[in-house]
mmCIF file of C-alpha atoms and ligand atoms in Angstrom:
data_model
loop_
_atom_site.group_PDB
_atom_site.id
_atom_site.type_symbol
_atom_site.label_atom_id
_atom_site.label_comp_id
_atom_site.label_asym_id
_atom_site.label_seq_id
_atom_site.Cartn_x
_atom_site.Cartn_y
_atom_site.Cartn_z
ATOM 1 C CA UNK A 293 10.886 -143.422 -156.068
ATOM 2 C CA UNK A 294 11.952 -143.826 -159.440
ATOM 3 C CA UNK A 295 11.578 -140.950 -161.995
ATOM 4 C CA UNK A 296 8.654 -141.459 -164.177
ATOM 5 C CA UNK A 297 7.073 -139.314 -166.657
ATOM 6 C CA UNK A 298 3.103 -138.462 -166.579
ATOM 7 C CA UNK A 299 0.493 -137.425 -168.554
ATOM 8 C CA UNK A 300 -3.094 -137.796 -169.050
ATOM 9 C CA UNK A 301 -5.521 -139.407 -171.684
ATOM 10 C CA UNK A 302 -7.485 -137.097 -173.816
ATOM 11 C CA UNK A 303 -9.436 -140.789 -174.120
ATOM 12 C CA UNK A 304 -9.513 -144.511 -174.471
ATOM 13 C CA UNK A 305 -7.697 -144.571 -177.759
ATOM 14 C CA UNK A 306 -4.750 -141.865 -176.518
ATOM 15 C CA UNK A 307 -4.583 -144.338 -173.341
ATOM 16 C CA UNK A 308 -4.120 -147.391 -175.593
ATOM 17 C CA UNK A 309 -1.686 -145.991 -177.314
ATOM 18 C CA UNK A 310 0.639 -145.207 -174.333
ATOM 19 C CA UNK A 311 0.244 -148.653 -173.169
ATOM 20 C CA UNK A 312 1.147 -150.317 -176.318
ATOM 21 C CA UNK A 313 4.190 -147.926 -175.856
ATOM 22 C CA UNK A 314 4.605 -150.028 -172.151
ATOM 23 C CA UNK A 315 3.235 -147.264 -170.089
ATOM 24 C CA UNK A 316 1.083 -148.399 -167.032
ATOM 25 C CA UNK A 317 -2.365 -147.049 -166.420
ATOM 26 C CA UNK A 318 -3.147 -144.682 -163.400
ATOM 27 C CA UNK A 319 -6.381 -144.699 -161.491
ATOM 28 C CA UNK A 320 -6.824 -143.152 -158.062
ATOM 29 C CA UNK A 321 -3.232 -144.069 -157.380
ATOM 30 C CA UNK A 322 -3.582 -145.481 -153.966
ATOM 31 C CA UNK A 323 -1.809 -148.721 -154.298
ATOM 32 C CA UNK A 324 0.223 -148.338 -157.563
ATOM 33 C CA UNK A 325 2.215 -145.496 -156.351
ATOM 34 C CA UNK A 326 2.392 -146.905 -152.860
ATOM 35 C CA UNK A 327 4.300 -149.995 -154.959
ATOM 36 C CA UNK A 328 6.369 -146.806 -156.385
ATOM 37 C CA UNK A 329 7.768 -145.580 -153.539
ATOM 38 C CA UNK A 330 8.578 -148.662 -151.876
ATOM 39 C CA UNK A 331 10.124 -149.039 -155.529
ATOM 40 C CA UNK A 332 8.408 -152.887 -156.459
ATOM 41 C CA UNK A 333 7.270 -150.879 -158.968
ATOM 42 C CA UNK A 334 9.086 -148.584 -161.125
ATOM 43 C CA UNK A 335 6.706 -147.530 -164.511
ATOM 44 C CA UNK A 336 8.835 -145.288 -166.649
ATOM 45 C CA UNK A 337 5.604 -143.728 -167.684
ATOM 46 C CA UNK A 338 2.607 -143.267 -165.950
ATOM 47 C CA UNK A 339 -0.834 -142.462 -167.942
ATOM 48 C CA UNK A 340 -3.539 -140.960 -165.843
ATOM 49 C CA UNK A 341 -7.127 -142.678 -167.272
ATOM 50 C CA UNK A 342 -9.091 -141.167 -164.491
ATOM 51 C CA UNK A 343 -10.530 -138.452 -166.940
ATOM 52 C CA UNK A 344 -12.272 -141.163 -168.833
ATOM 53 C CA UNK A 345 -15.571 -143.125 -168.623
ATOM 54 C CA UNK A 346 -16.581 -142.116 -164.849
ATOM 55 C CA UNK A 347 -20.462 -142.666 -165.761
ATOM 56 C CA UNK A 348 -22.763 -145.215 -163.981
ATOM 57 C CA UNK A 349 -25.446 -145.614 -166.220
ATOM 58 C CA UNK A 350 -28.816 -148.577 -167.171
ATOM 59 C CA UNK A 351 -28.421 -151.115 -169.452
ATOM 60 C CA UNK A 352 -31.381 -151.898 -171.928
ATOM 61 C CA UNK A 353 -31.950 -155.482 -169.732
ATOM 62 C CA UNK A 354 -32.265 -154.044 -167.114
ATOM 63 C CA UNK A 355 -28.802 -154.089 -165.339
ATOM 64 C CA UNK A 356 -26.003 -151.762 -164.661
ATOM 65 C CA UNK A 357 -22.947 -150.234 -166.806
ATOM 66 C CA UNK A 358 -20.058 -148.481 -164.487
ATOM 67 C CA UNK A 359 -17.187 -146.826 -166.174
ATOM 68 C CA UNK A 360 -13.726 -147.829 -164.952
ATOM 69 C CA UNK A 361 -12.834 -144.291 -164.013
ATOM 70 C CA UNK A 362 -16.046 -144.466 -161.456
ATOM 71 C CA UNK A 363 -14.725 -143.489 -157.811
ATOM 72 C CA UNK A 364 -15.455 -146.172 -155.183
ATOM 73 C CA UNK A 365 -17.677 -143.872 -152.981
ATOM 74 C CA UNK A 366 -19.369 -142.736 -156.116
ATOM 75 C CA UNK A 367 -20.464 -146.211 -156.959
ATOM 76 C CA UNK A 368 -21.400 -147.417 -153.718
ATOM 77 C CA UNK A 369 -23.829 -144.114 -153.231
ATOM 78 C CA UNK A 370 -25.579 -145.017 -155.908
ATOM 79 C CA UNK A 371 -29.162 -144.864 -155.433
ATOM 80 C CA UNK A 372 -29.608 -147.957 -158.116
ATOM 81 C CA UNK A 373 -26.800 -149.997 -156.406
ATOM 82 C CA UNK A 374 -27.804 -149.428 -152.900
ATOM 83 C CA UNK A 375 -31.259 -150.014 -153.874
ATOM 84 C CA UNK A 376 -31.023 -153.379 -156.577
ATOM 85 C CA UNK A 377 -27.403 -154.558 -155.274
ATOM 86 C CA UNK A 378 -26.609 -153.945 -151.444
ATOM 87 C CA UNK A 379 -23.948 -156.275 -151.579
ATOM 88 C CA UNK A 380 -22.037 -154.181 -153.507
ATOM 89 C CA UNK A 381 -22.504 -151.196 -151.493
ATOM 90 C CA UNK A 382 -21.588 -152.526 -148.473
ATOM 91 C CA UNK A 383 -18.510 -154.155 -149.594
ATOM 92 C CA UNK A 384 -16.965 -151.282 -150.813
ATOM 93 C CA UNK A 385 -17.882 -149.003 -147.684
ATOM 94 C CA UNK A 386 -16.065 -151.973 -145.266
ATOM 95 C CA UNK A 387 -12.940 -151.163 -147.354
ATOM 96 C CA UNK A 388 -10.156 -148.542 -147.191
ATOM 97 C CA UNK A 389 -11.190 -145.378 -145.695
ATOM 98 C CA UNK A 390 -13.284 -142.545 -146.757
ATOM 99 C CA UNK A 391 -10.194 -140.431 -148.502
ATOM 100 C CA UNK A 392 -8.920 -143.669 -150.390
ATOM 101 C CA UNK A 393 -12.995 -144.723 -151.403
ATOM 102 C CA UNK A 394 -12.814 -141.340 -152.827
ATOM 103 C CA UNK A 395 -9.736 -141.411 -154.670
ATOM 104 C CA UNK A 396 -10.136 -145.167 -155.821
ATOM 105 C CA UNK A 397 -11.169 -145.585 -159.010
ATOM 106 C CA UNK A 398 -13.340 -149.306 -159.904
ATOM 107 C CA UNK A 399 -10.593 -150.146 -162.874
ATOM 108 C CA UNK A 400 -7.881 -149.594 -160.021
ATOM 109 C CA UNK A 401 -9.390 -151.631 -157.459
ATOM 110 C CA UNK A 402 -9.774 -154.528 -159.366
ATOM 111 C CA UNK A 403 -5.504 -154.381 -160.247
ATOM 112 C CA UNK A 404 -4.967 -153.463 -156.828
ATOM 113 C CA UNK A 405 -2.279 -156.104 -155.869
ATOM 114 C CA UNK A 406 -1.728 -158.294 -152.470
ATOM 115 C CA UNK A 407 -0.910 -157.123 -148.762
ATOM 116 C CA UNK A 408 1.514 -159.585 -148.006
ATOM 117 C CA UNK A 409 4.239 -158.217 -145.855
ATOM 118 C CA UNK A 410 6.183 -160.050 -147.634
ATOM 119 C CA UNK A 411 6.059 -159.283 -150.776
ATOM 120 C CA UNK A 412 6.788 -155.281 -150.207
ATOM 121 C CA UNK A 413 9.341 -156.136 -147.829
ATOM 122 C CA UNK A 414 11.845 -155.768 -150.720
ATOM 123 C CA UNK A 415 14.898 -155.335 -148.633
ATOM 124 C CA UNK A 416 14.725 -158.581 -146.924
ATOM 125 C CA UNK A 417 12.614 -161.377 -147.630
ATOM 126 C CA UNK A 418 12.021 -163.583 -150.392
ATOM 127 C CA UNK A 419 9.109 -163.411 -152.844
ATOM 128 C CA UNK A 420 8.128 -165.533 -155.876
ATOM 129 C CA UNK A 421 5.557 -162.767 -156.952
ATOM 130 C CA UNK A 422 8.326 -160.059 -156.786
ATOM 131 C CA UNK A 423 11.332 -162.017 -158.348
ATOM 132 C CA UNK A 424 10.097 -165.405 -160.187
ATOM 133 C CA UNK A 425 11.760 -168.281 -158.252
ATOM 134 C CA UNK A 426 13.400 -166.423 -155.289
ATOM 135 C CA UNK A 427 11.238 -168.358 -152.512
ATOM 136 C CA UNK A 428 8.198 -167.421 -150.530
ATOM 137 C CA UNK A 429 9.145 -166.426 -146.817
ATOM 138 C CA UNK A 430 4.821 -166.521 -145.826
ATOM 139 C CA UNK A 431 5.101 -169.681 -146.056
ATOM 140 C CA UNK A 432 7.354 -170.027 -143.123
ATOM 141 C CA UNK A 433 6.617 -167.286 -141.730
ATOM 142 C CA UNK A 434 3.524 -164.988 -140.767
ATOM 143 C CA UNK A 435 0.664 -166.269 -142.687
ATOM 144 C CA UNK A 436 -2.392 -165.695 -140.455
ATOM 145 C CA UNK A 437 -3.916 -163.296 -143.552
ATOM 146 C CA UNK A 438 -2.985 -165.805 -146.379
ATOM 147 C CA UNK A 439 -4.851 -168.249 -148.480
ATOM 148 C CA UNK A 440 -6.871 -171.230 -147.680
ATOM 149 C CA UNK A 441 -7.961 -172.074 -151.292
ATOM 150 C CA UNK A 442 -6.824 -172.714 -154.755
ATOM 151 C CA UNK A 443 -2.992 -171.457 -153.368
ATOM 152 C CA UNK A 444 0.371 -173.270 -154.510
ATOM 153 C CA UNK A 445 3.726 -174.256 -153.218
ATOM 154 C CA UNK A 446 5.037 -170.680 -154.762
ATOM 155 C CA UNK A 447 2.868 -168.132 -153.861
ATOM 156 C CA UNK A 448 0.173 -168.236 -150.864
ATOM 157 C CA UNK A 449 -0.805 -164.369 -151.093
ATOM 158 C CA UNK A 450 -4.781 -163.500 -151.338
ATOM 159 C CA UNK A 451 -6.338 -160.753 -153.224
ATOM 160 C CA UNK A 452 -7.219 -157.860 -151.487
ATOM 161 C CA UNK A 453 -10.176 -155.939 -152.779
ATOM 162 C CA UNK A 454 -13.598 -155.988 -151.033
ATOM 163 C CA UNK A 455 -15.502 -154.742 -153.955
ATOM 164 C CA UNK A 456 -14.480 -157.504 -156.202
ATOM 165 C CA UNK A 457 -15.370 -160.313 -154.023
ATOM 166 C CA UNK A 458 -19.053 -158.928 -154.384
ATOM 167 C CA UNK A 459 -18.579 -158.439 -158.123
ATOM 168 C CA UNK A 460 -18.158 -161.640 -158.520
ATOM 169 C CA UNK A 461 -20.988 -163.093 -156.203
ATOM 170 C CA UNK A 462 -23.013 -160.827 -159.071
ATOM 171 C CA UNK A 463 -21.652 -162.516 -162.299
ATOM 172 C CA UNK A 464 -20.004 -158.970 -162.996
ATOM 173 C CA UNK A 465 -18.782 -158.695 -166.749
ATOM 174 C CA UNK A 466 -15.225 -156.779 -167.340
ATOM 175 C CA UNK A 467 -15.053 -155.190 -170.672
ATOM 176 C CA UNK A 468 -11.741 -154.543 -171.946
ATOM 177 C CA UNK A 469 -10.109 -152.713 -174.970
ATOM 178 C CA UNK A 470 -6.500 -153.743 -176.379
ATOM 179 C CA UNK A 471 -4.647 -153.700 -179.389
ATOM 180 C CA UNK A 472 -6.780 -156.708 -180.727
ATOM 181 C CA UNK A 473 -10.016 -154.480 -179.858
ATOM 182 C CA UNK A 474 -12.588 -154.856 -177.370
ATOM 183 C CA UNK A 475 -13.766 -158.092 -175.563
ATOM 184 C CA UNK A 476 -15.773 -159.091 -172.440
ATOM 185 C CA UNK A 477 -14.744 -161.989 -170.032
ATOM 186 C CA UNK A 478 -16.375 -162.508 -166.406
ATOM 187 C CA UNK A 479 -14.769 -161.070 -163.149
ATOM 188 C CA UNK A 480 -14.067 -164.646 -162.059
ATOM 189 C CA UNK A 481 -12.058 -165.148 -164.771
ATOM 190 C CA UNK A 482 -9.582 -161.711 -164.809
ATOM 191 C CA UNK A 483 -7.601 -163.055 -161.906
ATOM 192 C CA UNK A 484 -5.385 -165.936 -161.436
ATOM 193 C CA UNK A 485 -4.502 -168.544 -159.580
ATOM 194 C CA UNK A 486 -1.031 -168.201 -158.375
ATOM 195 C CA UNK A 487 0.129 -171.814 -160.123
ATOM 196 C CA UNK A 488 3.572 -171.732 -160.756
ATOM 197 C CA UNK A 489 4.196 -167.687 -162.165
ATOM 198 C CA UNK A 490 2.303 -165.929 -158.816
ATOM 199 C CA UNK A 491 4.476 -162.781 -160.489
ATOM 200 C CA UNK A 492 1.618 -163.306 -163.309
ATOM 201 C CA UNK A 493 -1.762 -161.678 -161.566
ATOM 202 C CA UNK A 494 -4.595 -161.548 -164.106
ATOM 203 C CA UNK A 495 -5.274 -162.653 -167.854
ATOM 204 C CA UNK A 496 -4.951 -159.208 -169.212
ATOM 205 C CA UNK A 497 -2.966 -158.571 -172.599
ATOM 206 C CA UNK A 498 0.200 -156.391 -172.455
ATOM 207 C CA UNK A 499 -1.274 -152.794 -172.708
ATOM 208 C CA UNK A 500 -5.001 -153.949 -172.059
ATOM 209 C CA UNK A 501 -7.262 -151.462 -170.557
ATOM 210 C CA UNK A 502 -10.479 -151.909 -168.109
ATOM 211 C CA UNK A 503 -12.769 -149.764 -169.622
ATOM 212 C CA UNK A 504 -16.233 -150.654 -167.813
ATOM 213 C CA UNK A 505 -17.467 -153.156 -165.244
ATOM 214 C CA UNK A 506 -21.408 -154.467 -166.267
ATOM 215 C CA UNK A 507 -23.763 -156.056 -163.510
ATOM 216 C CA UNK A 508 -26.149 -158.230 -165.258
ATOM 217 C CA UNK A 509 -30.133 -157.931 -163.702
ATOM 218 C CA UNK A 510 -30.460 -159.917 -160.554
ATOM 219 C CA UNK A 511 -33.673 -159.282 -159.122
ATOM 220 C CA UNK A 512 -32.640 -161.047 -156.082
ATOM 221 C CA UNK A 513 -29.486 -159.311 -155.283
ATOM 222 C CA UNK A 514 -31.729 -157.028 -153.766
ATOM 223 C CA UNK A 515 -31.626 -159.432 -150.629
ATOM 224 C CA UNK A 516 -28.195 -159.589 -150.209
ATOM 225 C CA UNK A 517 -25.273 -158.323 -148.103
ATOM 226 C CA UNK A 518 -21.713 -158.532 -147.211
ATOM 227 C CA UNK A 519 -19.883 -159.729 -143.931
ATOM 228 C CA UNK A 520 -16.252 -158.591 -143.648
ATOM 229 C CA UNK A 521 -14.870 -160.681 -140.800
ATOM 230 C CA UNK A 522 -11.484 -158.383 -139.512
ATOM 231 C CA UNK A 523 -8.686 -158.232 -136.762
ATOM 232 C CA UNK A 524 -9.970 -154.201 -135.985
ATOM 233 C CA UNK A 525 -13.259 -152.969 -137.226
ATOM 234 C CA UNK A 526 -12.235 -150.263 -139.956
ATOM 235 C CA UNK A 527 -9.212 -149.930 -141.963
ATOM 236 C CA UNK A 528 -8.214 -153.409 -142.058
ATOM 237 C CA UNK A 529 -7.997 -156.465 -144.686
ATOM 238 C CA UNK A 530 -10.357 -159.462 -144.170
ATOM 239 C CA UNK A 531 -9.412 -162.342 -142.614
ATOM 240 C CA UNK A 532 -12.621 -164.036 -144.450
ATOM 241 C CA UNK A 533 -15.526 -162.276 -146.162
ATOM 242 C CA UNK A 534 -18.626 -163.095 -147.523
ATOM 243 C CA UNK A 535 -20.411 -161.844 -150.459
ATOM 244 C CA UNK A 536 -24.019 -163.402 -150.709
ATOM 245 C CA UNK A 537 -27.727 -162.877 -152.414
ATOM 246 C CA UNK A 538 -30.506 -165.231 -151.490
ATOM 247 C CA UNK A 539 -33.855 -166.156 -152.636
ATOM 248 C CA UNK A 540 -36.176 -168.535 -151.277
ATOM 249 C CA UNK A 541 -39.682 -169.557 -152.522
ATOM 250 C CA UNK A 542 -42.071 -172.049 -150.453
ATOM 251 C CA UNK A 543 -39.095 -172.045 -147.703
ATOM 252 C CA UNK A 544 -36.595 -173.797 -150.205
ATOM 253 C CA UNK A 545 -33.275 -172.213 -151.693
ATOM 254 C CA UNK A 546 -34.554 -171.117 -155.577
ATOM 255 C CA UNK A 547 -31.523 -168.623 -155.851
ATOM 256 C CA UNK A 548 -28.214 -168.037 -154.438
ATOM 257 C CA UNK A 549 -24.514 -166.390 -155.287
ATOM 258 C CA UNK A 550 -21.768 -166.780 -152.621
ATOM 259 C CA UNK A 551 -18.410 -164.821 -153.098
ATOM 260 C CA UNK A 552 -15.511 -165.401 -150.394
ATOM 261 C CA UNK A 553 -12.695 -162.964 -149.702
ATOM 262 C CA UNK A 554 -9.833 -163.085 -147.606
ATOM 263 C CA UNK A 555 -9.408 -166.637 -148.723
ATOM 264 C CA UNK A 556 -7.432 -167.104 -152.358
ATOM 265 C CA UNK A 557 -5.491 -165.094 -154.960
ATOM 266 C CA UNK A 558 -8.373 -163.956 -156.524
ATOM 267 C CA UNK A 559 -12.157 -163.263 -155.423
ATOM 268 C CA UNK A 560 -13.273 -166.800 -155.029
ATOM 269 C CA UNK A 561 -16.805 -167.471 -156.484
ATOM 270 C CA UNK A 562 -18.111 -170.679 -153.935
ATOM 271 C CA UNK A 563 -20.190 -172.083 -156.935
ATOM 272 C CA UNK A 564 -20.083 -175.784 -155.059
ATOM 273 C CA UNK A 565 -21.877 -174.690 -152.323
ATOM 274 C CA UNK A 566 -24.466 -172.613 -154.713
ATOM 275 C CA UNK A 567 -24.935 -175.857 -156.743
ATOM 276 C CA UNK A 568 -25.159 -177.527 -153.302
ATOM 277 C CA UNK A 569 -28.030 -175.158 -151.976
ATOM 278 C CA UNK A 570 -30.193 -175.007 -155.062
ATOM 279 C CA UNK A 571 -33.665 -176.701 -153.858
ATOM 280 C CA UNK A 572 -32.817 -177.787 -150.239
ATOM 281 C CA UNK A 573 -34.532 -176.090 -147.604
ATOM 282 C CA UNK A 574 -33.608 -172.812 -146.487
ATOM 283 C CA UNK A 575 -32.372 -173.866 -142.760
ATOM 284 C CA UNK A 576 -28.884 -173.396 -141.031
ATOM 285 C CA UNK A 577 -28.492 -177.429 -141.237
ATOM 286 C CA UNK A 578 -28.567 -176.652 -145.139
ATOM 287 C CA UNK A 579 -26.210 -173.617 -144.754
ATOM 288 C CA UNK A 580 -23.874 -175.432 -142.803
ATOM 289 C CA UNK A 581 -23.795 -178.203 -145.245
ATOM 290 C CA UNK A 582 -22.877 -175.965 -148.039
ATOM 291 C CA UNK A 583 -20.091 -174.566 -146.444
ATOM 292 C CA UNK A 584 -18.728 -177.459 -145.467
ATOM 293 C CA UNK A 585 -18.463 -178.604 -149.274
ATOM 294 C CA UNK A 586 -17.062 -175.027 -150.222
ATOM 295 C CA UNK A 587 -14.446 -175.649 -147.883
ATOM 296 C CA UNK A 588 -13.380 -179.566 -148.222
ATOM 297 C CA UNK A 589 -10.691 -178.636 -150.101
ATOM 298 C CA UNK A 590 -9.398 -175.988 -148.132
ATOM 299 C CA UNK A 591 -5.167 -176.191 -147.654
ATOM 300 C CA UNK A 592 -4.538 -174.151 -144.302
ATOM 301 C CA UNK A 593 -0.850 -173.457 -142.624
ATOM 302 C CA UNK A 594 -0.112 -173.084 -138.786
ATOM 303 C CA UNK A 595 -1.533 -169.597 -138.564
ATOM 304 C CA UNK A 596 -4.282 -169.791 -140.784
ATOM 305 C CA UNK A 597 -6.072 -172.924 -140.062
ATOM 306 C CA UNK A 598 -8.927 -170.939 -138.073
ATOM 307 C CA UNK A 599 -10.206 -169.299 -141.221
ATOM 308 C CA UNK A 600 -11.773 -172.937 -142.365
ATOM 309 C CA UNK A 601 -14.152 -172.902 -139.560
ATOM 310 C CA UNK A 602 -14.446 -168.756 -139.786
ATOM 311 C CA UNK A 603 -15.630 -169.333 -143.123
ATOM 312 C CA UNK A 604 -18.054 -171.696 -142.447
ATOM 313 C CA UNK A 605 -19.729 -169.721 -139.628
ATOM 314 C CA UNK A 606 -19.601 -166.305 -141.557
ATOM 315 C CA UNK A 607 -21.257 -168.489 -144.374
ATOM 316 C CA UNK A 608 -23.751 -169.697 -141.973
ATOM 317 C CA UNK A 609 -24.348 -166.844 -140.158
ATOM 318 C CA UNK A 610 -25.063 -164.524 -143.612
ATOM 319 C CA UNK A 611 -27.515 -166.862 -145.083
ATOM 320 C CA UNK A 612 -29.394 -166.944 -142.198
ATOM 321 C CA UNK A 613 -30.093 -163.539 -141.946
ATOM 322 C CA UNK A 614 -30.625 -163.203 -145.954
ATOM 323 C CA UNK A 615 -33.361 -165.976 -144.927
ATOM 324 C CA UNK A 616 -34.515 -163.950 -142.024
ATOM 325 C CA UNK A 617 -34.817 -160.711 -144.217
ATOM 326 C CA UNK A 618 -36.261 -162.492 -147.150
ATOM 327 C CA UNK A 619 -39.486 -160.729 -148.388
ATOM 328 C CA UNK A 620 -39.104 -157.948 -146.474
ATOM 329 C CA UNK A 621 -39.134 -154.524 -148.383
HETATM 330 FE FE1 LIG B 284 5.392 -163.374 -152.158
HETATM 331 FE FE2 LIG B 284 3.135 -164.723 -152.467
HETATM 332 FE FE3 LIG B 284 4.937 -165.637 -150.800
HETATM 333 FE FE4 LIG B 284 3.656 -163.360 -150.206
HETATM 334 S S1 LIG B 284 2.744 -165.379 -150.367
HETATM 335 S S2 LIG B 284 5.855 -163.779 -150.008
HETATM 336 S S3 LIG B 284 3.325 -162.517 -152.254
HETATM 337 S S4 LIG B 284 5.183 -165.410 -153.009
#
């Protein structure tokens, strides 16, 4: 590991001025310093923002603030999010483990960066997210976790975070403070597409700090769920998940938000299959169908071609049940 120096922000302002400075911010830890000691990362200074906003608390319209500092396991025991947004909960519990839930912080997990061997296999093996331009060895080489969707000839890595996928299936807002001041921009759009600069993850500013996550009111969220398709049943990235709320009135689709993980660079938000459910009945022909538009444009490789079909199925399969469990308390 590199030498670094640490300290800690008094608050948001004492953090934003260490990052102007170039320092990088410090949540629970449990990826960034991971990158550290393999040394693809080497911050010469380290500020710790976990002693800042940690509170969960109700917005006037009836939705949800959560403070950046907020610990995964915090969050997803929260009567009001187990209760109004299941989803949520049960994404985060299908990732990490107990210890890491509990160190994770929600800013953190959202910057949390990809699994690809490759890519922390700095010794060996080419990487255009590590060093612009130097090749991407997944491509050719072991690529059963990689992306399906929206990936490019540089850079086929996916996003790793369970919690975000359902973030965005909710319309989650990120608010953010910088040296320009504060400003809110949707989940969906803090993460990039890998393009042509995969090195270049999210739209964040130089020195740009997550301060709190909002979920809007979504009535309907309270029928939904998450389905975290995996090689081993705990302590393991998805191969495909699905994030997904449903409402149905006189047996036809009158709401819906569908999140995929597992299956692009960032959490990818299937709004043509929402658009394509809207109105028809609420049967597994319809489900199907939906899928099968989500995923027309799907790009596999050798390894990863299965995960089309996964997709669909674990689409399927979770709208079904929301159907099934529709109206129920
Ligand atoms: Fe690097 Fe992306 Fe290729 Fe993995 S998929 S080796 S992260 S460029």
């Amino acid at each position: 590991m590199t030498p670094f120096r640490y300290s800690r922000a008094a608050d948001a302002a004492d953090a934003l001025r260490e990052g102007a400075a170039g320092a990088r911010y410090l949540g629970g830890g449990t990826n960034l310093v991971d990158l550290m000691r393999e040394t693809i990362e080497r911050p010469a200074v380290l500020v710790d923002v976990t002693g800042l906003d940690a509170g969960i608390s109700d917005n006037e319209d009836g939705g949800l603030r959560i403070g950046a500092a907020v610990r995964n396991s915090a969050l997803a025991a929260d009567r009001r999010v187990r209760s109004g947004y299941p989803l949520l909960t049960r994404a985060i519990v299908a990732g990490a483990s107990a210890q890491i839930r509990n160190m994770a912080t929600v800013g953190g997990n959202l910057l949390q960066r990809t699994r690809c061997t490759y890519f922390y296999d700095n010794q060996g093996s080419a990487c255009n997210k590590r060093i612009p331009r130097q090749g991407c060895d997944a491509r050719g080489g072991f690529h059963r976790y990689h992306a399906i969707l929206g990936a490019s000839e540089q850079c086929i890595a996916t996003h790793p975070s369970d919690m975000a996928v359902a973030l965005a299936a909710l319309g989650a807002i990120v608010h953010l403070q910088g040296r320009g001041g504060e400003r809110s921009i949707p989940l969906t759009d803090l993460h990039r597409l890998p393009g042509a600069r995969p090195d270049v993850e999210t739209l964040l500013e130089p020195g740009e700090l997550i301060t709190a996550i909002e979920l809007p009111p979504l009535p309907f969220a309270r029928n939904s769920t998450y389905r975290k398709v995996r090689d081993r049943s705990s302590y393991a990235f998805a191969l495909i998940s699905v994030a997904a709320a449903l409402e149905i009135e006189d047996g036809r689709v009158a709401g819906v938000r569908l999140a995929l993980g597992g299956v692009a660079h960032k959490p990818w938000r299937a709004a043509k299959a929402e658009a394509a459910l809207i109105g028809q009945t609420a049967t597994e022909d319809s489900f199907r169908a939906a899928a099968d538009v989500e995923l027309a444009d799907a790009v596999p490789l050798p390894l990863n071609a299965f995960k089309i079909e996964l997709a669909k199925r674990t689409i399927a399969v979770v709208l079904r049940e929301l159907a099934a469990s529709e109206g129920r308390p």
